[in-house]
Coordinates of C-alpha atoms in Angstrom, one line a residue:
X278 CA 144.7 121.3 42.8
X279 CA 144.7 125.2 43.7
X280 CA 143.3 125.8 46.5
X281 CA 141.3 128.4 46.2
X282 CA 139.7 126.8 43.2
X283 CA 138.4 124.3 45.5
X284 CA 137.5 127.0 48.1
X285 CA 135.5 128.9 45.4
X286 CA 133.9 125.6 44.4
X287 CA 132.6 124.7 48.2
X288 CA 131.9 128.4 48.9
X289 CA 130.1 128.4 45.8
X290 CA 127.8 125.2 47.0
X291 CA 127.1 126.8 50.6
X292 CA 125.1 129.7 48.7
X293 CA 123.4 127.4 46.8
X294 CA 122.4 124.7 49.7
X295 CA 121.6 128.0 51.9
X296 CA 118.9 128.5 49.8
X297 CA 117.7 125.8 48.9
X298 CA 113.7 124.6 49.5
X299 CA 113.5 121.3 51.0
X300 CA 110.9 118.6 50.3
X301 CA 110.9 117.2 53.5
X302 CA 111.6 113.1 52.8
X303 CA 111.7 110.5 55.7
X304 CA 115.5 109.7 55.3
X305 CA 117.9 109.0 58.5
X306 CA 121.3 109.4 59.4
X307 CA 123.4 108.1 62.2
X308 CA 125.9 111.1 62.2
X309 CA 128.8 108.2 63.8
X310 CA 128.8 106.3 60.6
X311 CA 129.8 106.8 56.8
X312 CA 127.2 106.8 54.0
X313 CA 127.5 106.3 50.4
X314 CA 124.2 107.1 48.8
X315 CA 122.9 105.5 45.8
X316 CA 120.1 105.0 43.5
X317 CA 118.5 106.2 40.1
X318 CA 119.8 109.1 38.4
X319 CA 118.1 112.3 39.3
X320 CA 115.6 110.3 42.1
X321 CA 117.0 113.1 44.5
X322 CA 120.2 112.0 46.4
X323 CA 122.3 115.5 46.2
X324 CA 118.6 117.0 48.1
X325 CA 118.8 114.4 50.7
X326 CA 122.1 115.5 51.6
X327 CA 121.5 119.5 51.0
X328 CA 118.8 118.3 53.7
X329 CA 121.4 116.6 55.8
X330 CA 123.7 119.6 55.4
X331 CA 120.9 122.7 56.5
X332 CA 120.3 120.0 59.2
X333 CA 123.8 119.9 60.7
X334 CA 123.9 123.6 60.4
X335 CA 120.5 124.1 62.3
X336 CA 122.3 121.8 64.8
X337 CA 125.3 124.4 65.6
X338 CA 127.8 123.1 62.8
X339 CA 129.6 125.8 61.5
X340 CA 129.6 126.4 57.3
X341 CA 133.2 126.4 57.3
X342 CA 133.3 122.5 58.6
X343 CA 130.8 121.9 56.1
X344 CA 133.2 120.6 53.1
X345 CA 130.8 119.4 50.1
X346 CA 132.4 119.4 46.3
X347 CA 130.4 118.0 43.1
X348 CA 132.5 116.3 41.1
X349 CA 130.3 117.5 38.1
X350 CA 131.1 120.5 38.8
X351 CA 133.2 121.8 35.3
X352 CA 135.8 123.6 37.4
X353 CA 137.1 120.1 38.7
X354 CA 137.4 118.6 35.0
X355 CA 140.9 117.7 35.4
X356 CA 140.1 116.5 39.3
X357 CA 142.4 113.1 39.4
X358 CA 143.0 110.9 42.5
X359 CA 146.2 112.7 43.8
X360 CA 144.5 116.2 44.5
X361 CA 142.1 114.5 46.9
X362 CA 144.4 115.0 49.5
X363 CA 144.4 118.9 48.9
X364 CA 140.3 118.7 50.2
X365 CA 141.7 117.5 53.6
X366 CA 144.1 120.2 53.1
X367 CA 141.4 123.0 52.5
X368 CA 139.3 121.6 55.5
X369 CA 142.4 122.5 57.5
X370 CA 142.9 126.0 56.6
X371 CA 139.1 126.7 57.1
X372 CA 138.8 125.7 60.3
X373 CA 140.4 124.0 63.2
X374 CA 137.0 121.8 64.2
X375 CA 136.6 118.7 62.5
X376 CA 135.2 118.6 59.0
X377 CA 131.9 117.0 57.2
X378 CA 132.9 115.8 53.9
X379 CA 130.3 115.3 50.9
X380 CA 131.3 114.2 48.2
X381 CA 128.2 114.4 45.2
X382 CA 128.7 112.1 42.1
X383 CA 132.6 110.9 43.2
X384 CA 132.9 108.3 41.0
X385 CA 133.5 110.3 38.1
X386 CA 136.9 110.5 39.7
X387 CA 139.4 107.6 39.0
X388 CA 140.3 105.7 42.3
X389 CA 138.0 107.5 44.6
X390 CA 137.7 104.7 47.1
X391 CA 141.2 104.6 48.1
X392 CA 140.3 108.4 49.0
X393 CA 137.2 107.3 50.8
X394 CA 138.4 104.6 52.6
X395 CA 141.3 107.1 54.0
X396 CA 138.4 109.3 55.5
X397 CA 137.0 106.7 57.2
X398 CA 140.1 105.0 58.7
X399 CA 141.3 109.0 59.8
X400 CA 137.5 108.8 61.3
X401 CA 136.5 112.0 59.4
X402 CA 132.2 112.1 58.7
X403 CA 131.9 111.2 55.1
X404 CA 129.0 111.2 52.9
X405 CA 129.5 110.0 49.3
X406 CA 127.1 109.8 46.2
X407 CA 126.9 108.0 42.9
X408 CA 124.4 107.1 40.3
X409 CA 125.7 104.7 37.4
X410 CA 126.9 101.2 38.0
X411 CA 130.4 102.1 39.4
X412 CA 128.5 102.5 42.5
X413 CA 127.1 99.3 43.0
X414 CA 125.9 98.0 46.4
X415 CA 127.8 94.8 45.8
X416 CA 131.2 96.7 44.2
X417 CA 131.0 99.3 47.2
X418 CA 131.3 96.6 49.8
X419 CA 134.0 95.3 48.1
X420 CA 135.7 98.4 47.4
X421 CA 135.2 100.1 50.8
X422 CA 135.7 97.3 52.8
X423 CA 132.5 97.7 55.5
X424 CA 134.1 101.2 56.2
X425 CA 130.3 102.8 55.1
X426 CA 126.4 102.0 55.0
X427 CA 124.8 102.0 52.1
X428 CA 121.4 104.2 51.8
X429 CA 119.4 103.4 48.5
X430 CA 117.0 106.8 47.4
X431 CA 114.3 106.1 45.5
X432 CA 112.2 109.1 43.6
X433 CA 109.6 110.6 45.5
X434 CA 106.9 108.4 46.5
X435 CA 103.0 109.2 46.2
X436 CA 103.1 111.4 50.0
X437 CA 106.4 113.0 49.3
X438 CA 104.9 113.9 45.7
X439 CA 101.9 115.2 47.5
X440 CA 104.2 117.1 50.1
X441 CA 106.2 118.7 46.9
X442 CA 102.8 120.0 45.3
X443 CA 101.5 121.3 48.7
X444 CA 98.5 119.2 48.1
X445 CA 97.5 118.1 51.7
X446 CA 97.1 114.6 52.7
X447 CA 96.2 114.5 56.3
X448 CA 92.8 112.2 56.9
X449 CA 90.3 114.9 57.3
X450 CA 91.9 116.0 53.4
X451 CA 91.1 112.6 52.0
X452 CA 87.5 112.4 53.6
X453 CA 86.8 115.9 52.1
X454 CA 85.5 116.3 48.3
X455 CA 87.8 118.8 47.4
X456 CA 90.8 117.9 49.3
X457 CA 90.4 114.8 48.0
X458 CA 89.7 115.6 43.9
X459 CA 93.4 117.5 44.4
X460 CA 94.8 114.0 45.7
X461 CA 93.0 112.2 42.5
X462 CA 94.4 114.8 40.2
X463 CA 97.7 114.3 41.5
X464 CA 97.8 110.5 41.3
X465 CA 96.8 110.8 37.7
X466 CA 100.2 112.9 37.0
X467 CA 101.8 110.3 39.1
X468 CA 100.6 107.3 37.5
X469 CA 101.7 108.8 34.2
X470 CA 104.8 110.9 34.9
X471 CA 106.4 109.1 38.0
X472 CA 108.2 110.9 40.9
X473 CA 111.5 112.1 39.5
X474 CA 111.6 115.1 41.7
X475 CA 112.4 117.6 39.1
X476 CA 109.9 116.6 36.8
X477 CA 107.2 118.2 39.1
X478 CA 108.3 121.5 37.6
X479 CA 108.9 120.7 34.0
X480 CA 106.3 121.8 31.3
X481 CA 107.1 118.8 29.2
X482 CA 107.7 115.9 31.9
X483 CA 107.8 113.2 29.5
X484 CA 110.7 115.3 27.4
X485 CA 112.5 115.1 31.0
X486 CA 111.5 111.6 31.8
X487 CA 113.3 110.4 28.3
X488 CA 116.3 112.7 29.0
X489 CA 117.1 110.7 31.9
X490 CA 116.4 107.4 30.4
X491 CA 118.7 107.8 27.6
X492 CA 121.3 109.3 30.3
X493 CA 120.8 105.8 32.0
X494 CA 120.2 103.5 28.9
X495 CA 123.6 105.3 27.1
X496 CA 125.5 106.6 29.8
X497 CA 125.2 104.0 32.4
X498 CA 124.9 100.9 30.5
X499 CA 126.1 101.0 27.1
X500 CA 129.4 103.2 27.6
X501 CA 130.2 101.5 30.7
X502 CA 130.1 98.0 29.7
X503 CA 131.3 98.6 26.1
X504 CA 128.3 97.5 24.4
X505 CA 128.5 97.3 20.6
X506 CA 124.9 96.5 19.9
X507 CA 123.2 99.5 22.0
X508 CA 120.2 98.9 19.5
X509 CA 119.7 95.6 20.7
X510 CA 119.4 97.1 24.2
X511 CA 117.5 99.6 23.5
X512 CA 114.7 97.1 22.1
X513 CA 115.5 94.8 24.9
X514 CA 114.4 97.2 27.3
X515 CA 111.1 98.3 25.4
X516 CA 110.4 94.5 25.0
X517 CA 110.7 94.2 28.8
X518 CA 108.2 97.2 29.2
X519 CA 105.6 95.5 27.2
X520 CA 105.6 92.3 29.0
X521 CA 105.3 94.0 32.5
X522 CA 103.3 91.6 34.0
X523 CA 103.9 88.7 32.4
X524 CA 106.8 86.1 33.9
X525 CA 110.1 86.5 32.0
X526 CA 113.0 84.0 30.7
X527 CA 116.2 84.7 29.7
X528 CA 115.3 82.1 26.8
X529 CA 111.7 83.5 26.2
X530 CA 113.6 87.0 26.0
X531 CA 115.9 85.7 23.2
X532 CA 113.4 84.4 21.4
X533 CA 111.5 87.3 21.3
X534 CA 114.2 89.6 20.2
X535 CA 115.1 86.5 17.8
X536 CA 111.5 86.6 16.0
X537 CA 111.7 90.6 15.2
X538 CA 115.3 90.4 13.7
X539 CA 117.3 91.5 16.6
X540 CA 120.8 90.0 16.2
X541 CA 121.9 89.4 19.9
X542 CA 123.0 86.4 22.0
X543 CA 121.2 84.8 25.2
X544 CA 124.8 85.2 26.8
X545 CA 124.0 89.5 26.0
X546 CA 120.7 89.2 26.8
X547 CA 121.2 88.0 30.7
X548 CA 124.4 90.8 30.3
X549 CA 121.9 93.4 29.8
X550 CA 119.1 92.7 32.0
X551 CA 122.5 92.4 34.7
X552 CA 123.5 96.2 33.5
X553 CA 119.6 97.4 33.5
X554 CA 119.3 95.7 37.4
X555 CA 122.4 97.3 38.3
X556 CA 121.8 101.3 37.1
X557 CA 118.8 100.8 39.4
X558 CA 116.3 100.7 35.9
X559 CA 114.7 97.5 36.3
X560 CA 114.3 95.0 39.3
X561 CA 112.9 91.2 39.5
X562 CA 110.1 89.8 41.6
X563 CA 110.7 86.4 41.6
X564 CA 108.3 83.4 42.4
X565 CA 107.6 82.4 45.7
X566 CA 107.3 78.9 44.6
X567 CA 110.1 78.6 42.2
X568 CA 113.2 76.2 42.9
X569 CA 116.2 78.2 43.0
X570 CA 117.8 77.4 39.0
X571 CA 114.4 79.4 38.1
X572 CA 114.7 81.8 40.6
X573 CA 117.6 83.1 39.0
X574 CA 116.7 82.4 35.2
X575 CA 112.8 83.2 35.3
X576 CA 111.0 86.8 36.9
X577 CA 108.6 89.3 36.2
X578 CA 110.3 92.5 35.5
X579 CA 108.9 96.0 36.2
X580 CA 110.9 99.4 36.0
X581 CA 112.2 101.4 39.1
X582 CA 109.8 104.5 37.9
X583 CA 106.4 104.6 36.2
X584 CA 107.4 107.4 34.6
X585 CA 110.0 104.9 32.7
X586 CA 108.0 103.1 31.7
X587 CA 105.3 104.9 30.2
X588 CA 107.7 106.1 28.1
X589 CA 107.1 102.6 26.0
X590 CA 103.9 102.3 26.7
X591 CA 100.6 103.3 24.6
X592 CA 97.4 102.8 26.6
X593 CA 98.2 99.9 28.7
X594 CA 97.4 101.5 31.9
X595 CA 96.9 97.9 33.6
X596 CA 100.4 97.8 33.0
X597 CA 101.2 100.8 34.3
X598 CA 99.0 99.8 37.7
X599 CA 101.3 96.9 38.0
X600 CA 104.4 98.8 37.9
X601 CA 103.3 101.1 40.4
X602 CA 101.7 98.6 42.8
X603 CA 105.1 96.6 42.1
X604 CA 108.1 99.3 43.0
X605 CA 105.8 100.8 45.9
X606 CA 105.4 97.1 47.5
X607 CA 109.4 96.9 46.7
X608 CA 110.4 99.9 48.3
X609 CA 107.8 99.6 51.0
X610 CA 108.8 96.2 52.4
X611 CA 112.4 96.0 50.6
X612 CA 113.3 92.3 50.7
X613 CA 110.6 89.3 50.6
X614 CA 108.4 90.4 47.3
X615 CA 107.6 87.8 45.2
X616 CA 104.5 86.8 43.0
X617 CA 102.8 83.7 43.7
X618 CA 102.4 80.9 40.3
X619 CA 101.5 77.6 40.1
X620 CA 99.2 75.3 38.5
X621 CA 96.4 76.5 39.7
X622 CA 97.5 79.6 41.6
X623 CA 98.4 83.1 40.0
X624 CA 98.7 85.9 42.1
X625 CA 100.4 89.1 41.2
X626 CA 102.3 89.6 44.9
X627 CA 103.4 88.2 47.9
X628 CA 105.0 90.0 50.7
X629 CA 106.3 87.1 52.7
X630 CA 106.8 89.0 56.4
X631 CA 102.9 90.6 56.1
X632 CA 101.7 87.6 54.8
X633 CA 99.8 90.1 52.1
X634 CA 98.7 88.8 49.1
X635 CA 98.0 91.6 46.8
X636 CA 96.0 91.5 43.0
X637 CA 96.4 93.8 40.7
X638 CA 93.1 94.8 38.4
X639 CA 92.5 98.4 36.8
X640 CA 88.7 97.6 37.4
X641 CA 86.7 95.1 39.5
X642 CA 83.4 96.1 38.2
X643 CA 80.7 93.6 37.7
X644 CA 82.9 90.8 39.9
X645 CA 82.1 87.9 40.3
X646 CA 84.4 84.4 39.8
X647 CA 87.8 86.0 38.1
X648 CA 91.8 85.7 38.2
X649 CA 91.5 88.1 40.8
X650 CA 89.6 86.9 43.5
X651 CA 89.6 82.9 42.7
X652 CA 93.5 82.9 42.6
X653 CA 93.3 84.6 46.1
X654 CA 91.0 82.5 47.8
X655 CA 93.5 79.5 46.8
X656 CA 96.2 81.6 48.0
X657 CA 94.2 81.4 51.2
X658 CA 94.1 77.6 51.1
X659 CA 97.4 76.6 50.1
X660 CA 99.5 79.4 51.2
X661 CA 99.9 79.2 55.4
X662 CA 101.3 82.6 55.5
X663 CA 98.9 84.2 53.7
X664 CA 96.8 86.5 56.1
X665 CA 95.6 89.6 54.0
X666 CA 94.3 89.7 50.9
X667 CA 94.1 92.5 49.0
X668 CA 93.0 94.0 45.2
X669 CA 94.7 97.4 44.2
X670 CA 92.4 99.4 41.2
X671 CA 92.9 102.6 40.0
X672 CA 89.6 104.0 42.0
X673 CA 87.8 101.5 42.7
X674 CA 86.6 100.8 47.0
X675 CA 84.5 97.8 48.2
X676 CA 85.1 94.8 50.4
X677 CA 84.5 91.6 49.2
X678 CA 83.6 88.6 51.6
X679 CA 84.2 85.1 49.4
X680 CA 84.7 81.5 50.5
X681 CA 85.0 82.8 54.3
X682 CA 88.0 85.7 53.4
X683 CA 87.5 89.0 53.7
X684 CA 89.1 90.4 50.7
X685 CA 89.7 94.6 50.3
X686 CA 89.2 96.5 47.6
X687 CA 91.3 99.5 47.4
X688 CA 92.0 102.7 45.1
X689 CA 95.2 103.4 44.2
X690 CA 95.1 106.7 45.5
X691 CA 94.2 105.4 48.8
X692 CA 96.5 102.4 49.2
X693 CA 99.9 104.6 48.4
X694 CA 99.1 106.5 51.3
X695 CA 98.8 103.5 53.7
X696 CA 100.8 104.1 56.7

């Protein structure tokens, strides 16, 4: 590769990151170890690394030790695995300190983790990025061999989204009236539009939304994996959308698709939802009281952005609450998120290490003996761990004291910005 090709190319990306505005996102580091960053296409990891870059520079890093190439850059079309040696080379002839390598969307390049694990073994600082399924949690353990961490970015949530509109959020905003109407406004765009954080300044955000879906849905999934049916995904995945909320089989899926014509096999079914898991489009809550064979074959599916899913959906906003309530308590609390379903039991979520029981209801108006409240008061009985209890709405606010638990009533607004 020429060199100054490449020189032009990281020079090229120092003007850019220079000026670049920040949102700031709660998102650490340790500078000792190697990261490869993944997540959903455009949820914002090349920013958290332009933040990590003005960062090192604010520190006393020099711009010249500062080597970051994007391998989507045109200029590097014909980038293959043997001129990844001539960005070590380029690092030399800039300067004699030691370099910090960043490496944005590297897996379009054939073989680039014999390249990365080289910069770990030579104990260089390495930061690496990637967005479709070649970039795997599970395939990046295998393929680096422990040599990095793995830092998952979501899209903004509901404070970073307020932080990117410069609508404040501190406590005296959301006690007063205005301050508050602007934070009401705002969760309206996010309950519709999700956090993709260039969507904030797009005129038609559900144009931009859909871009990036069929990016995922074709790109990601059906090129990938060679899928010859991508019809049959594509309904697959709106099928899933519409039963957000409801508990999912692989069988029940097949039959669904079976019943409207759609000529696909249960073996392709569990392929897809596999694919859709691994691009970071869907995830599974799974039962808290299920034996493991239905752990793994039964789940309620929701989709990693509302703004994804509203894209199938035509006023089913209870849906769209779910969603929400669902990838916030996911990326909240990461691991132990299940629903709770039995017999006599049915309650939405269960975050096992809070012991918080959580419903999901657009409106509790006129309560009295519903789902809601009677499945959480059993919760209360049968469940030992179960220590708060709590019903998200969209603005609804009340406590509710029932069968001697104290169950809260919180908007939505209000409950994203919990603490």
């Amino acid at each position: 590769m020429n060199h100054e090709l490449l020189k032009q190319v990281i020079f090229d990306q120092h003007s850019f990151i220079r000026n670049f505005e920040i949102v700031d996102r709660k998102c650490n580091f340790d500078l000792d170890a190697n990261y490869v960053v993944v997540g959903l296409r455009r949820a914002g990891k090349t920013t958290i690394l332009y933040k990590l870059v003005q960062e090192l520079i604010a520190s006393g890093v020099d711009w010249k030790q500062i080597i970051y190439i994007n391998f989507e850059d045109e200029r590097l079309d014909e980038f293959t695995m043997a001129d990844f040696n001539d960005i070590l080379s380029v690092q030399a002839e800039l300067s004699d300190k030691e370099g910090w390598f960043f490496l944005d969307e590297v897996q379009n390049v054939l073989g680039w983790e014999k390249f990365a694990r080289r910069l770990a073994d030579f104990k260089e600082h390495a930061f690496i990025t990637g967005s479709n399924a070649k970039m795997l949690s599970s395939e990046i353990e295998e393929r680096l061999g422990g040599r990095y961490l793995t830092k998952y970015i979501t899209p903004y949530n509901f404070a970073e989204f307020l932080t990117a509109k410069n609508v404040d959020f501190s406590e005296p905003a959301t006690l007063a009236t205005k301050e508050s109407g602007k934070i009401r406004a705002a969760v309206e765009e996010y309950f519709y539009y999700g956090g993709f954080p260039e969507s904030l300044n797009r005129l038609d955000k559900r144009g931009y939304v859909s871009s990036i879906y069929q990016k995922i849905l074709l790109g990601d999934i059906a090129t990938r994996n060679n899928i010859r049916n991508p019809n049959a995904l594509r309904i697959m995945m709106k099928k899933i959308a519409e039963a957000v909320k409801d508990e999912l089989s692989y069988t029940k899926l097949h039959n669904i698709l079976k019943t409207i014509g759609v000529p696909v096999s249960k073996d392709s079914v569990i392929d897809y939802i596999r694919y859709a898991k691994e691009s970071y489009l869907i995830f599974a809550v799974k039962n808290y009281f299920s034996k493991f064979v239905e752990k793994e074959t039964t789940s309620k599916y929701y989709y990693n952005d509302n703004g994804l899913i509203n894209l199938f959906l035509t006023k089913e906003e209870p849906r769209l609450l779910e969603n929400l309530v669902a990838l916030t308590l996911k990326n909240r609390y990461k691991e132990g998120l299940y629903y709770l379903k039995s017999q006599n039991l049915d309650v939405d979520f269960f975050v096992e290490q809070e012991g918080l029981a959580v419903q999901v209801a657009y409106s509790v108006s006129n309560i009295s003996s519903t789902r809601e409240t009677d499945s959480l008061i059993q919760a209360a009985k049968s469940v030992k761990e179960a220590k708060r209890f709590l019903i998200v709405t969209y603005e609804e606010e009340k406590v509710i004291e029932l069968a001697g638990i104290t169950i809260e009533v919180r908007p939505l607004w209000k409950w994203l910005l919990e603490r």
